[in-house]
Amino acid sequence: MNEPGETTASAGSLRWQQLFWPQSLTEATAFGLLRYFAARTHAPQLILEARADVTGVEYLIGSQLRHRAAVRRAVEQLVDGAIVTSFDAADRNHVTTARRVQLSTNLRQLEPVDAVASQRSILHALTAVGTGEQLTIQIVLGPRHHPQSSSRQPVRDNQAIVSKLLHGVLTDTLPGASQAAAHKLGQHAFTAAVRLGVQAATAERRKVLLTGLAAAIGTAESPDVRVMLRPEKSDRVNTPRAS
């Protein structure tokens, strides 16, 4: 049965569904679901959101209309106890300020010392919102990367342009660089964009909420990998594109 507006919507238009996770959701199960989507050659683009207001945190997943049923089946079958329901896009309240999360290097991955503690810190930061406020984490899962071997010394990905002109492209000589690159390249993965969005009455309050959330995400930092915030257009969070 079609929902209102679906009969006139194109198959490539973005549709949202709400995720209800079981209390027993483990890190291994969550990563297993992501690997399933990453391993698919023609996998759909997915947009994951955690949106918090004074009533709590809701979890959304966006995909093209033609992929919606397959996404729902995958989540409910691969995550025992998960429930996926329809969600009206009109209920996605817009944010007024946004930031993009950027890592100091793409050659190493975030590996928190205590993943559970980092998860709790992020949830705590999300639930710091008050009446009329909203805080959002948006993750756009883009192109897939299949496992590959790393046969060469990794290059220094944060080398300045002037340095490249004067000295050429330098290799990463930090301890464990080759092992870290091999570990990251040897897994199914996505090119992902991570954005934060906030709605609050004043600029100062928006800053407090965003920096608090960024600090919580920063608890997942690992050696030589820092979490940084960069300016982002709020429209990127409010109206992400389906592709």
C-alpha positions in Angstrom: 0.0 0.0 0.0 1.4 3.4 -1.0 1.8 6.1 1.5 0.6 9.7 0.8 2.7 11.3 -1.9 4.5 8.1 -2.9 2.5 7.6 -6.1 3.9 10.8 -7.5 7.4 10.5 -6.1 10.3 9.3 -8.3 12.1 6.1 -7.5 15.3 8.1 -6.8 13.7 10.5 -4.3 14.9 10.3 -0.7 12.7 8.6 1.8 13.2 8.3 5.6 12.5 5.4 8.0 12.7 5.4 11.7 14.9 2.8 13.5 14.1 1.3 16.8 17.2 -0.6 18.1 17.0 -3.4 20.7 18.5 -2.6 24.1 20.9 -5.4 23.6 22.5 -3.9 20.4 26.2 -4.6 20.4 29.1 -3.0 18.6 29.7 -6.2 16.7 26.1 -6.4 15.5 26.2 -2.7 14.4 29.5 -3.2 12.5 28.1 -6.4 10.9 25.2 -4.4 9.5 27.5 -1.8 8.1 29.8 -4.4 6.6 26.8 -6.0 4.9 26.0 -2.7 3.1 29.6 -1.9 2.4 30.2 -5.3 0.8 27.4 -4.9 -1.7 28.7 -3.8 -5.1 25.5 -1.8 -6.0 24.6 -0.8 -2.5 22.3 2.2 -2.1 23.5 5.4 -0.6 22.4 5.6 3.0 22.0 8.5 5.3 22.0 7.8 9.1 20.8 10.3 11.6 20.5 10.5 15.4 18.2 13.5 16.2 17.8 14.6 19.8 15.3 16.9 21.4 13.9 17.3 24.9 11.8 14.1 24.5 14.8 11.9 23.7 16.8 10.6 20.7 15.3 9.2 17.5 17.2 7.3 14.8 16.5 7.7 11.1 17.8 6.1 7.9 17.3 7.7 4.6 17.6 6.0 1.2 16.1 6.2 -2.3 12.5 5.2 -2.5 13.3 2.1 -4.6 15.7 0.8 -2.0 13.6 1.4 1.0 12.0 -2.1 1.4 15.4 -3.8 0.9 17.0 -1.5 3.6 14.2 -2.3 6.0 14.5 -6.1 5.5 18.3 -6.0 5.9 18.1 -4.1 9.2 15.3 -6.2 10.7 16.9 -9.5 9.6 20.5 -8.7 10.5 19.8 -7.0 13.9 17.7 -9.2 16.0 14.9 -7.2 17.6 15.3 -4.1 15.4 12.1 -2.5 14.1 11.9 -0.2 11.1 8.9 2.0 10.5 7.9 4.7 8.0 8.7 8.3 8.9 7.2 11.5 7.6 10.0 13.8 6.3 8.0 16.8 7.5 8.8 15.7 11.1 12.6 16.3 10.5 12.9 19.7 12.1 15.5 21.9 10.4 18.8 23.0 12.1 20.1 26.5 11.8 23.8 25.9 12.3 25.9 23.0 11.0 29.5 21.7 11.2 31.4 19.0 9.4 33.5 16.5 11.3 37.0 16.1 9.8 39.8 13.8 10.9 43.4 14.9 11.0 44.4 12.0 8.8 42.6 9.5 6.5 45.3 6.9 6.8 44.4 5.8 10.3 41.0 5.0 11.8 39.3 6.0 15.1 39.8 3.3 17.6 38.6 4.4 21.1 40.2 2.9 24.1 36.7 2.3 25.5 34.0 2.2 22.8 31.2 1.9 25.3 32.3 4.9 27.2 32.6 6.9 24.0 29.1 5.9 23.0 27.7 7.0 26.4 29.5 10.3 26.1 28.0 11.0 22.7 24.5 10.1 24.0 25.0 12.3 27.0 26.0 15.2 24.8 22.9 14.6 22.5 20.5 14.6 25.5 21.9 17.9 26.8 19.3 19.8 24.7 16.5 21.8 26.4 13.0 22.7 25.4 12.9 24.0 21.8 16.4 22.8 21.0 17.6 20.0 18.7 21.0 18.4 18.1 21.7 16.1 15.2 24.4 13.8 14.0 24.2 12.9 10.3 26.4 10.3 8.6 26.2 10.1 4.8 27.6 6.7 3.6 29.0 7.2 0.2 31.2 5.2 -2.2 32.2 1.7 -1.0 35.7 0.4 -0.6 36.5 -3.3 -0.8 39.4 -4.8 1.1 42.8 -4.4 -0.5 46.4 -4.9 0.4 48.9 -2.1 1.0 52.3 -2.9 -0.6 53.8 0.5 -0.2 54.8 2.9 2.5 51.9 5.3 3.2 52.4 8.9 2.2 51.9 11.8 4.7 48.4 12.9 3.9 48.6 16.2 5.8 51.8 17.4 4.1 51.6 21.1 3.1 51.6 22.0 -0.6 54.8 24.1 -0.1 56.5 21.1 1.4 55.5 18.9 -1.6 56.9 21.5 -4.0 60.2 21.7 -2.1 60.7 18.1 -1.0 58.3 16.0 -3.0 55.7 13.7 -1.5 57.0 12.4 1.8 56.2 9.0 3.3 54.5 8.7 6.7 57.3 7.8 9.1 55.3 7.7 12.3 55.5 4.4 14.3 52.9 1.9 13.1 51.9 3.9 10.0 52.2 0.9 7.6 50.4 -1.4 10.0 47.6 1.1 10.5 47.2 1.7 6.8 47.1 -2.1 6.1 44.5 -2.6 8.8 42.3 0.1 7.5 42.6 -0.8 3.8 42.0 -4.5 4.6 38.3 -4.0 5.6 35.1 -3.2 3.8 34.5 0.5 4.3 32.7 3.7 3.1 33.7 7.2 2.2 31.6 9.0 4.7 30.6 12.5 5.5 29.8 13.3 9.1 27.8 16.4 9.9 26.5 17.9 13.2 23.5 20.2 13.3 21.9 22.3 16.0 18.8 24.4 16.6 18.8 26.7 19.6 17.7 30.2 20.5 21.1 31.9 20.7 24.4 31.6 18.9 26.1 31.0 22.2 23.8 28.2 23.1 24.3 26.6 19.7 28.1 26.8 20.2 27.8 25.2 23.6 25.8 22.2 22.2 28.0 21.7 19.2 31.3 21.9 21.1 29.9 19.5 23.7 29.0 17.0 21.1 32.3 17.4 19.3 34.2 16.8 22.6 32.1 13.6 23.1 33.0 12.4 19.7 36.6 13.3 20.5 36.7 10.6 23.1 37.0 8.1 20.2 40.3 9.7 19.1 43.2 7.3 18.7 47.0 8.1 18.4 47.7 10.6 15.7 44.0 10.9 14.8 42.2 14.0 16.0 38.6 15.1 15.5 38.2 18.6 14.1 35.1 20.7 13.2 34.8 22.6 9.9 32.1 25.1 8.7 29.2 23.5 6.9 26.0 24.8 5.3 22.9 23.9 7.3 21.2 22.9 4.0 23.5 19.9 3.8 21.9 18.6 7.0 18.4 19.8 6.3 18.0 18.6 2.7 20.6 15.9 1.9 20.6 14.6 -1.6 19.7 11.1 -2.7 22.1 9.6 -5.2 
